[in-house]
Tab-separated table of C-alpha atoms in Angstrom:
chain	number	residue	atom	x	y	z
A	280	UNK	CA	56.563	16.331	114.975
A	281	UNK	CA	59.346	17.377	112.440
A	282	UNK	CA	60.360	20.065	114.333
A	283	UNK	CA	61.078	23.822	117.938
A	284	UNK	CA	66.486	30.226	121.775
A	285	UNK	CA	70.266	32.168	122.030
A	286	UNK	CA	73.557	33.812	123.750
A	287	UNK	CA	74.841	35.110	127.069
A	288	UNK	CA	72.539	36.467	129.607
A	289	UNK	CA	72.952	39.707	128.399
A	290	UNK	CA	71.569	38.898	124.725
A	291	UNK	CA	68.283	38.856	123.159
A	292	UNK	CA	66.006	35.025	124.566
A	293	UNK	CA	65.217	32.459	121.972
A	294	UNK	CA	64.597	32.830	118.871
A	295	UNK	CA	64.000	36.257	118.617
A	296	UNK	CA	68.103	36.984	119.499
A	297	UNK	CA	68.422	41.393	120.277
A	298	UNK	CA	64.818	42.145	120.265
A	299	UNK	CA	63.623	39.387	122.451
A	300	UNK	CA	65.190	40.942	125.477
A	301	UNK	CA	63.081	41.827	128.817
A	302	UNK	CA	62.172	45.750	127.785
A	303	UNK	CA	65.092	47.717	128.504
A	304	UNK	CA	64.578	51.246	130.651
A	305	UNK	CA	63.903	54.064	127.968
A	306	UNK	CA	67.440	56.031	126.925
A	307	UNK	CA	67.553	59.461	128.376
A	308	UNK	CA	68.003	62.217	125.521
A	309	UNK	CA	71.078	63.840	124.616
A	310	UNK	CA	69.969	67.342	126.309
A	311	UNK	CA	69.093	65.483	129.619
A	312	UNK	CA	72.199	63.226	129.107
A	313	UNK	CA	74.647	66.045	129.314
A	314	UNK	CA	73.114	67.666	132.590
A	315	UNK	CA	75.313	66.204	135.039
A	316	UNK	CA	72.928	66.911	137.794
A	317	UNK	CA	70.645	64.585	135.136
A	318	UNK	CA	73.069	61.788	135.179
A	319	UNK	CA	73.911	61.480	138.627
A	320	UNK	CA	70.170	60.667	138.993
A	321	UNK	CA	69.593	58.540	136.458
A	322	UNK	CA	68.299	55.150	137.210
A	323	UNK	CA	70.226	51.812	136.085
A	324	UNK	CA	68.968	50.306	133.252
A	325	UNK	CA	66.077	47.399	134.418
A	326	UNK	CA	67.799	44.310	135.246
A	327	UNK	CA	66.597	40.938	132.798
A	328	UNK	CA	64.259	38.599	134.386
A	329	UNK	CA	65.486	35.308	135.100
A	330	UNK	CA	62.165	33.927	134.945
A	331	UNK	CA	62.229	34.158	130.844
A	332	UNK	CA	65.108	32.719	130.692
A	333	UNK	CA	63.989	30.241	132.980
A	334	UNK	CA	61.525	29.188	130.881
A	335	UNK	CA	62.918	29.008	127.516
A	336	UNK	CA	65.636	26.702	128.796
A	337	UNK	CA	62.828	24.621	130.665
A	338	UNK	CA	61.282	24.726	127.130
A	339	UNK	CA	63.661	23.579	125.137
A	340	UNK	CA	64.380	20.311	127.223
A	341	UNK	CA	61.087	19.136	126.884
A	342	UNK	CA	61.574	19.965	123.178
A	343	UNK	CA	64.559	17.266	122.913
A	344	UNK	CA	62.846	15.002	125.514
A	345	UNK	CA	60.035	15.174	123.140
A	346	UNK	CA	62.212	14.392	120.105
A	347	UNK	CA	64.037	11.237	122.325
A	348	UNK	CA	60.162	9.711	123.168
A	349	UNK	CA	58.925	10.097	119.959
A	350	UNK	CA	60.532	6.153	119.085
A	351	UNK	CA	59.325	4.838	122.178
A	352	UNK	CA	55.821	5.598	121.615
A	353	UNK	CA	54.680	2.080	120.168
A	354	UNK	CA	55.615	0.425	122.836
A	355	UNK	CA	55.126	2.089	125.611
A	356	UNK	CA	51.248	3.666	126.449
A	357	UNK	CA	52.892	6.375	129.263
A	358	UNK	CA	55.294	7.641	127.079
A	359	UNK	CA	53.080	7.920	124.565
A	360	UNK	CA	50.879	9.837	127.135
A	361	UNK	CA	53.686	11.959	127.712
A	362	UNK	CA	54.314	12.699	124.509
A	363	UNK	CA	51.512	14.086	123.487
A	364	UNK	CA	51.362	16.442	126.872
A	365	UNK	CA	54.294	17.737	125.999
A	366	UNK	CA	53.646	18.364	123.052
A	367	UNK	CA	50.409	20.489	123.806
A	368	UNK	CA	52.617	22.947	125.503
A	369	UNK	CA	56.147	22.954	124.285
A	370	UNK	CA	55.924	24.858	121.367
A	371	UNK	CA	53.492	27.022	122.418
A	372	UNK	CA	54.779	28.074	125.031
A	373	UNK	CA	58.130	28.843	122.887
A	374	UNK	CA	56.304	30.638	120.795
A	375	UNK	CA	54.104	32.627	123.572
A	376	UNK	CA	57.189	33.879	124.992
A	377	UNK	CA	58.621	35.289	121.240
A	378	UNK	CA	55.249	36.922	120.858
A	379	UNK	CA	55.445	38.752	123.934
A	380	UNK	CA	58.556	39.944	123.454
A	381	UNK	CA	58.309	40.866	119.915
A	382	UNK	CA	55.715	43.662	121.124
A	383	UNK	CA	58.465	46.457	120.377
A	384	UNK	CA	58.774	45.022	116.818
A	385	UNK	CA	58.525	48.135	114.656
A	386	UNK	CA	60.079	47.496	111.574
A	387	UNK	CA	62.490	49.834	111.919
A	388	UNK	CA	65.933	49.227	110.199
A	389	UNK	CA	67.391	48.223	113.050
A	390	UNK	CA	64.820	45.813	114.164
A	391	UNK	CA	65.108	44.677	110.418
A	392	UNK	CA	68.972	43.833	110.359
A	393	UNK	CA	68.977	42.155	113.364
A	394	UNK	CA	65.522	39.747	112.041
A	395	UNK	CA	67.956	39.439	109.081
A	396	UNK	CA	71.193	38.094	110.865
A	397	UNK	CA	69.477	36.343	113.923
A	398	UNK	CA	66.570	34.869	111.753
A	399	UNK	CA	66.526	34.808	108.287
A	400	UNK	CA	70.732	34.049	107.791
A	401	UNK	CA	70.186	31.134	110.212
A	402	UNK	CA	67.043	29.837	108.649
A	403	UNK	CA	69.180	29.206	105.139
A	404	UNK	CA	72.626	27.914	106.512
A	405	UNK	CA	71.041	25.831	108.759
A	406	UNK	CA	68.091	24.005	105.432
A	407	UNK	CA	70.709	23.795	103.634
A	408	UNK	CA	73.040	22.334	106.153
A	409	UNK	CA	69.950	19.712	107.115
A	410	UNK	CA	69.172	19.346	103.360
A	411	UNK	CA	73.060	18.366	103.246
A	412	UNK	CA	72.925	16.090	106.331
A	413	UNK	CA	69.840	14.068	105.060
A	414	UNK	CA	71.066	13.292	101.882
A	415	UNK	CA	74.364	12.080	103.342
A	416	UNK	CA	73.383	10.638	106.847
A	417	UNK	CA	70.116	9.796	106.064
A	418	UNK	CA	71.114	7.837	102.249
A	419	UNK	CA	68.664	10.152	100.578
A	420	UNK	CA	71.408	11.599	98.069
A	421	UNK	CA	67.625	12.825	95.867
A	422	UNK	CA	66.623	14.995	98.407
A	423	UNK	CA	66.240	18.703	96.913
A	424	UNK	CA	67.520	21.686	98.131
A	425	UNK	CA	64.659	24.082	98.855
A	426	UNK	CA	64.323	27.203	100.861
A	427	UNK	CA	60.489	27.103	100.414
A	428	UNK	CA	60.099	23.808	102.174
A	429	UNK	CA	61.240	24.087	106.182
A	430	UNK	CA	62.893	20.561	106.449
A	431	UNK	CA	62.902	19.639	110.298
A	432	UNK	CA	63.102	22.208	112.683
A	433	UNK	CA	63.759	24.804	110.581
A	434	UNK	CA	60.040	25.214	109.837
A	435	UNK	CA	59.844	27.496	113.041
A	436	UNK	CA	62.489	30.427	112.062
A	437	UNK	CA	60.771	30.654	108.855
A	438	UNK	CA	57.011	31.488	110.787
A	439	UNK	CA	59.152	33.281	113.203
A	440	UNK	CA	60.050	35.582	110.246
A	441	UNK	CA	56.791	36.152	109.053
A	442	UNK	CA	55.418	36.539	112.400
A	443	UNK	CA	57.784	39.133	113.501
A	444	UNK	CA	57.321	41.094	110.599
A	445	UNK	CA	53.243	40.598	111.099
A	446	UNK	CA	53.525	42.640	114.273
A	447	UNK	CA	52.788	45.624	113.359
A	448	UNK	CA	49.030	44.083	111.904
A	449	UNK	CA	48.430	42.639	115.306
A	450	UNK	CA	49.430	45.623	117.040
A	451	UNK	CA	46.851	48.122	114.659
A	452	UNK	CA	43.710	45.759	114.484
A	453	UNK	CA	41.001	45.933	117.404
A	454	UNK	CA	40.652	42.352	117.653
A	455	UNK	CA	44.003	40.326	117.206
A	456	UNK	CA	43.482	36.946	118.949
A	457	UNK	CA	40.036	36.002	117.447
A	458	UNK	CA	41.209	37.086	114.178
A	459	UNK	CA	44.609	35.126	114.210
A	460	UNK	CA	42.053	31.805	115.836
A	461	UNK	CA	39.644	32.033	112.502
A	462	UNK	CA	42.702	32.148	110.133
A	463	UNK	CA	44.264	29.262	112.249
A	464	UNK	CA	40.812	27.826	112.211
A	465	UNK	CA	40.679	28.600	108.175
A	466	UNK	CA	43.856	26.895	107.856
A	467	UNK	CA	43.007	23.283	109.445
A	468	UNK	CA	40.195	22.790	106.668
A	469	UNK	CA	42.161	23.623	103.584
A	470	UNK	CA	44.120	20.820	102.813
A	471	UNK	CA	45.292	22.924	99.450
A	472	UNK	CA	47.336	25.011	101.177
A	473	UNK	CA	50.735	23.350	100.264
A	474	UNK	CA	53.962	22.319	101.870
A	475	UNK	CA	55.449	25.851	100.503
A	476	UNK	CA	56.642	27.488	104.462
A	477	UNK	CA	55.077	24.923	106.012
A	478	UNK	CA	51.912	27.174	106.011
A	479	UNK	CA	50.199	25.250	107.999
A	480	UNK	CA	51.983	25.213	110.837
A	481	UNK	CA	52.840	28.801	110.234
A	482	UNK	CA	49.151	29.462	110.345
A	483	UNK	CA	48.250	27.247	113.121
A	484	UNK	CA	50.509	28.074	115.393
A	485	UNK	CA	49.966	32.016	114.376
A	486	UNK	CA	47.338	32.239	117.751
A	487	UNK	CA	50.061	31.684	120.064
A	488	UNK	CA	52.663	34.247	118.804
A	489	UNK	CA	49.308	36.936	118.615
A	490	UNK	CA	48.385	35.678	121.826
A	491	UNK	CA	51.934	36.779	123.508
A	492	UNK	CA	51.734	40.039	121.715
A	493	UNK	CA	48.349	40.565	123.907
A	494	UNK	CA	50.101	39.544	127.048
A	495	UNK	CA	51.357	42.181	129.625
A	496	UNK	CA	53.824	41.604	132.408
A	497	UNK	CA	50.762	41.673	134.842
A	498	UNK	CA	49.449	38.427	133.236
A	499	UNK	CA	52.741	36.806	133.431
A	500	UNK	CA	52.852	38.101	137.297
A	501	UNK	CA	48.876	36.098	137.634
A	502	UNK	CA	49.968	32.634	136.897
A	503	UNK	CA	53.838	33.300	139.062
A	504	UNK	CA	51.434	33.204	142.226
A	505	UNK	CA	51.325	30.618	144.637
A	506	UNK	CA	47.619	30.368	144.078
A	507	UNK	CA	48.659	29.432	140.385
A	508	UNK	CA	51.395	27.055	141.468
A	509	UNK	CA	48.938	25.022	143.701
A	510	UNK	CA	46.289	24.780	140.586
A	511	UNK	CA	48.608	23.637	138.269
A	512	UNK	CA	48.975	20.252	139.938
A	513	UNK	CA	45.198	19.064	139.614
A	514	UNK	CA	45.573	20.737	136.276
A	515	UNK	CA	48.348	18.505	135.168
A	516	UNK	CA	47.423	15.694	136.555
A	517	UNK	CA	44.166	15.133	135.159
A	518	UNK	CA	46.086	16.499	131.786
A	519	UNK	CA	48.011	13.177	132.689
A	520	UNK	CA	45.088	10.779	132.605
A	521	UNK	CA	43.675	12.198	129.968
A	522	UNK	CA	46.365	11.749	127.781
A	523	UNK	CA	46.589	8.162	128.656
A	524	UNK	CA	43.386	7.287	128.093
A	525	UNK	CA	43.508	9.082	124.583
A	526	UNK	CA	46.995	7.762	123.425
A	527	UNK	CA	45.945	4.573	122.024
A	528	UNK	CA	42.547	6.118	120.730
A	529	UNK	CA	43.969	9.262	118.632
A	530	UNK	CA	46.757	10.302	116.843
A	531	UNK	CA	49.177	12.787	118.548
A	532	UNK	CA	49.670	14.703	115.304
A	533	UNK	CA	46.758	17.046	116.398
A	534	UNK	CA	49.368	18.896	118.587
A	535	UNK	CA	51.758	18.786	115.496
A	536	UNK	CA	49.558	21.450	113.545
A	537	UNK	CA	51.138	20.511	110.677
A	538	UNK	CA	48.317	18.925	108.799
A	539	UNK	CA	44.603	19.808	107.987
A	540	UNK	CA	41.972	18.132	108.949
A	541	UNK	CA	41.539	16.080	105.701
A	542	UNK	CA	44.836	15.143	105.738
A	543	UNK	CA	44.258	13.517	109.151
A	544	UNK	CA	41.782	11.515	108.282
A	545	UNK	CA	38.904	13.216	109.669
A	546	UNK	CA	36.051	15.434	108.599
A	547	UNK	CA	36.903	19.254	107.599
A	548	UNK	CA	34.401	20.467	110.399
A	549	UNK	CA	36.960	18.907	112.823
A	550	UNK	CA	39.621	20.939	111.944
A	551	UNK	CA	37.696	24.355	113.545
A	552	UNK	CA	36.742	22.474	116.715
A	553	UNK	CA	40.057	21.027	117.069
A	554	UNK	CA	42.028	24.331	116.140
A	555	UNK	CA	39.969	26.144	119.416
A	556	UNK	CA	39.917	22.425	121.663
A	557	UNK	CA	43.674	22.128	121.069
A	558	UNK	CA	44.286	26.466	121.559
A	559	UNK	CA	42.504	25.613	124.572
A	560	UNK	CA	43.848	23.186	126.131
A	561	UNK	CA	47.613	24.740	124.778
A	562	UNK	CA	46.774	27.558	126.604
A	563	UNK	CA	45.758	26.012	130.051
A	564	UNK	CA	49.037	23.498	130.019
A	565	UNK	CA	51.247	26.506	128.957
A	566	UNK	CA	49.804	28.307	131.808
A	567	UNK	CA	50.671	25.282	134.375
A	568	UNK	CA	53.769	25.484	132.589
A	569	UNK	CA	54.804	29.078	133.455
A	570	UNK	CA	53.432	28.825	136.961
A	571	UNK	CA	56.095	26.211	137.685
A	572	UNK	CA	58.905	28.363	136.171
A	573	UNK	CA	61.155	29.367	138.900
A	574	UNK	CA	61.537	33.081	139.011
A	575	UNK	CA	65.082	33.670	140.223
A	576	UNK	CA	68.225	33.029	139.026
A	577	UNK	CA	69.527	29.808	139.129
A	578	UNK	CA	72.719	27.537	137.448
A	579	UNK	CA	70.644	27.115	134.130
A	580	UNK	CA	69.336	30.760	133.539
A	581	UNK	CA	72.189	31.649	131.566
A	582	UNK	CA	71.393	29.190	129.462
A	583	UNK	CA	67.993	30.338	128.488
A	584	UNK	CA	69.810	32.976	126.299
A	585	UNK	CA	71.599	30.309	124.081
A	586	UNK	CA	68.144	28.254	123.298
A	587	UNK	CA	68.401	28.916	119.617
A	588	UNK	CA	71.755	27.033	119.665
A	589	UNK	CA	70.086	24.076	121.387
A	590	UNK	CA	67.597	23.873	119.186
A	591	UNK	CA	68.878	23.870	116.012
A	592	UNK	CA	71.992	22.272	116.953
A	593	UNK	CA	70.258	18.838	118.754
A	594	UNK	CA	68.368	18.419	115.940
A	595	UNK	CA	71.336	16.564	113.897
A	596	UNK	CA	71.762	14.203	116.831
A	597	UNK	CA	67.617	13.561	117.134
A	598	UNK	CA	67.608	12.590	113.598
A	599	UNK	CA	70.821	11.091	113.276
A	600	UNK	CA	68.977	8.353	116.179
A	601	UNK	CA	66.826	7.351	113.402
A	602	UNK	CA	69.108	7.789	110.491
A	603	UNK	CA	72.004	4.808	112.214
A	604	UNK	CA	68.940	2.669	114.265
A	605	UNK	CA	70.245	4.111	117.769
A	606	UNK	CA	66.853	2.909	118.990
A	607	UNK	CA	67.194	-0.481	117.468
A	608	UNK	CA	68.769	-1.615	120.347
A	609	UNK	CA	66.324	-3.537	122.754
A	610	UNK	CA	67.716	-1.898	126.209
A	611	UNK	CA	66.179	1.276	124.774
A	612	UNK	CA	62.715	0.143	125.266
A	613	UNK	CA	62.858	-1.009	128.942
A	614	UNK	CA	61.794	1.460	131.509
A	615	UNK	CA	65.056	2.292	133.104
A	616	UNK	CA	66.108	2.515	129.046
A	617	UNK	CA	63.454	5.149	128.297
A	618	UNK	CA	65.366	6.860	131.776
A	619	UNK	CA	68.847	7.415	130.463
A	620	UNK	CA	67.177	8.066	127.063
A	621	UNK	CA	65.315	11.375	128.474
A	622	UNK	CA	68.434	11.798	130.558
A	623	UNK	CA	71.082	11.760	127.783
A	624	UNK	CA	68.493	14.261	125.645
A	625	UNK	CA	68.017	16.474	128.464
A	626	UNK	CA	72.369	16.406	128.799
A	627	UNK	CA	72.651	16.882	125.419
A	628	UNK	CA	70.318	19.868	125.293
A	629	UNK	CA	71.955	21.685	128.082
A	630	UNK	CA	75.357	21.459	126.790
A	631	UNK	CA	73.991	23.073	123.699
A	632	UNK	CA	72.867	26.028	124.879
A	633	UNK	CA	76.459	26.763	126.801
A	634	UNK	CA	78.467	29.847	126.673
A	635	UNK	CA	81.573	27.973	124.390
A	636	UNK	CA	79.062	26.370	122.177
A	637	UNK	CA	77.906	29.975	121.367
A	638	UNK	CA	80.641	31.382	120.695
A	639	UNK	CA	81.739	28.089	118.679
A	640	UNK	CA	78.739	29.127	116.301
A	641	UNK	CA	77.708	32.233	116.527
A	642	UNK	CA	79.025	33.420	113.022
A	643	UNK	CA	76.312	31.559	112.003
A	644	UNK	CA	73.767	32.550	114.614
A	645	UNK	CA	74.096	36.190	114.668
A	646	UNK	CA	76.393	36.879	111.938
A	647	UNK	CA	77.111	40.754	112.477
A	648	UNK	CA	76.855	41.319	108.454
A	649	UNK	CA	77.617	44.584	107.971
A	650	UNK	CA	78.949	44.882	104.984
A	651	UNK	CA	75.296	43.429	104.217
A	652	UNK	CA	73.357	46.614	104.967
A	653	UNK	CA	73.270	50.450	104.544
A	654	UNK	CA	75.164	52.370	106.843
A	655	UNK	CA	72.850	54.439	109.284
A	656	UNK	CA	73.069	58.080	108.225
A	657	UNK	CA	71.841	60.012	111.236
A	658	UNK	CA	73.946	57.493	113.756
A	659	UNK	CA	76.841	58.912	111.055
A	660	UNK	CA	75.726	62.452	111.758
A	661	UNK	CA	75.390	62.234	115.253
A	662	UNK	CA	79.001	60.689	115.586
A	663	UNK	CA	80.045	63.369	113.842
């Protein structure tokens, strides 16, 4: 898959940077604010869930694991399983999580800046940086500079951007999910779409950011249960042989949903059964996923707010592997090879998503800006 998380614990989780934060406790008003009586009772502002956090970092290794099997798919029939089980899930359950907590999304100017600085800004720096880095690294000195074609992993801040500013659709219409599944479903059968955005994907992944927009913290507290927990295993392990047994009989770009139907290969009527098959079984794996989350606070929770870093920032050293034939070398493709392989990737990832690395790159990140926008005129007032 050309592919997909962000700072301290105390900023916004993955991609969505400030307003992908766990909701905050309402702000009392001014008139209540100056009763003292008022503020000597008012309650602490809710405390972040590690469990998010949690699961963005979890996330995001399996997204560089991911990357490092990709290479070691032809010869090797359990990574390729692997692969494509990861794959299922990964990315949906990234983009689950942004969904859900895009729900406050209201297009408000301050919800606008920061989709600016903590989206848009890194979606250019970062195509034109990769742009840069594949004509040099990867001897293509032809390859064009284009902000309409996502090269990489950039493809995701770009639907992120469009998603996030879709929100308030999804919030208005009766029936969100089976209206973002028939577009998705529209989308696998029309091979004309283009390369412009990466459409498709932004399209076919759309179900999954609607589908955490749906998604209360009750649902999240359903599969956290032990019940859930004990489910999961059966759930994954048949998810195991069934990816085995289909690895060598179809192709794992199915879970890319980059692609139509026709471009696959197959007949267009394939593309709406696979577009609900593969929501499906997304869905279920994601759900086996989240149930295995731990829910307190551990040594890598912190991390889960710098996932964005991670992400973009592995992605020089995934395809720099191909670009100077790191897996060329034989000891790669021996078992205890494909080991230190997923080790090293899983290393790498971490170290990415650190507090230093952050603040190494966060001018790029979350660029403040503001000489960018409009000053706020009643925040003026009211300072005033």
């Amino acid at each position: 898959m050309s592919e997909p998380v962000q700072l301290a614990a105390h900023r916004a989780p993955l991609p969505d940077q400030q307003d992908a934060v766990a909701q905050p406790a309402s702000t009392p008003s001014r008139r209540h604010a100056a009763t003292p009586a008022a503020a000597a009772t008012q309650k602490p502002g809710k405390a972040r869930d590690a469990f998010y956090d949690n699961a963005k970092y979890l996330a995001i290794v399996l997204v560089a694991m991911g990357h490092s099997w990709e290479p070691l798919r032809d010869g090797s029939r359990a990574a390729s399983a692997l692969y494509i089980i990861v794959y299922t899930f990964h990315m949906p359950a990234f983009i689950v999580i942004s969904g859900y907590f895009s729900r406050s999304f209201d297009a408000s100017p301050a919800r606008l800046k920061r989709l600016i600085t903590g989206v848009a800004v890194p979606y250019v720096v970062f195509e034109v940086v990769y742009t840069l880095f594949k004509r040099y690294a990867g001897d293509d000195p032809g390859y064009d500079f284009s902000l309409l074609d996502p090269w990489y992993l950039t493809w995701f801040l770009v639907s992120l951007f469009v998603w996030r500013l879709s929100t308030p659709i999804w919030k208005t219409i009766r029936w969100p999910l089976p209206v973002a599944l028939a577009i998705a479903a529209l989308a696998s059968v029309s091979p004309s779409i283009g390369d412009d955005l990466d459409m498709q994907r932004l399209l076919q992944f759309l179900p999954f950011f609607v589908l955490g927009l749906c998604l209360k913290p009750e649902h999240f507290q359903l599969v956290r249960r032990k019940e859930a927990r004990i489910i999961a295993l059966p759930v994954f392990a048949a998810a195991l042989v069934f990816a085995y047994w289909a690895a060598p009989r179809m192709t794992a770009a199915w879970t890319y949903h980059r692609d139509s139907a026709q471009e696959l290969g197959a007949p267009g009527w394939t593309g709406i059964v696979m577009t609900l098959a593969m929501f499906g079984c997304s869905v279920i794996l994601t759900a086996c996923f989240f149930a295995w989350v731990p829910g307190r606070k551990l040594w890598f929770t912190a991390l889960g707010a710098g996932t964005l870093y991670g992400y973009l920032l592995h992605g020089f050293v995934a395809k720099g592997s191909r670009f100077w034939d790191w897996y060329e070398v034989s000891w790669v493709h021996t078992p205890w090879g494909q080991v230190v392989v997923t080790v090293l990737a899983a290393s790498l990832i971490t170290v990415l998503c650190t507090t230093p690395v952050q603040r190494m790159f966060r001018f790029v990140m979350e660029p403040k800006m503001e000489w960018a926008f409009k000053r706020d005129a009643a925040k003026l007032a009211r300072g005033r």
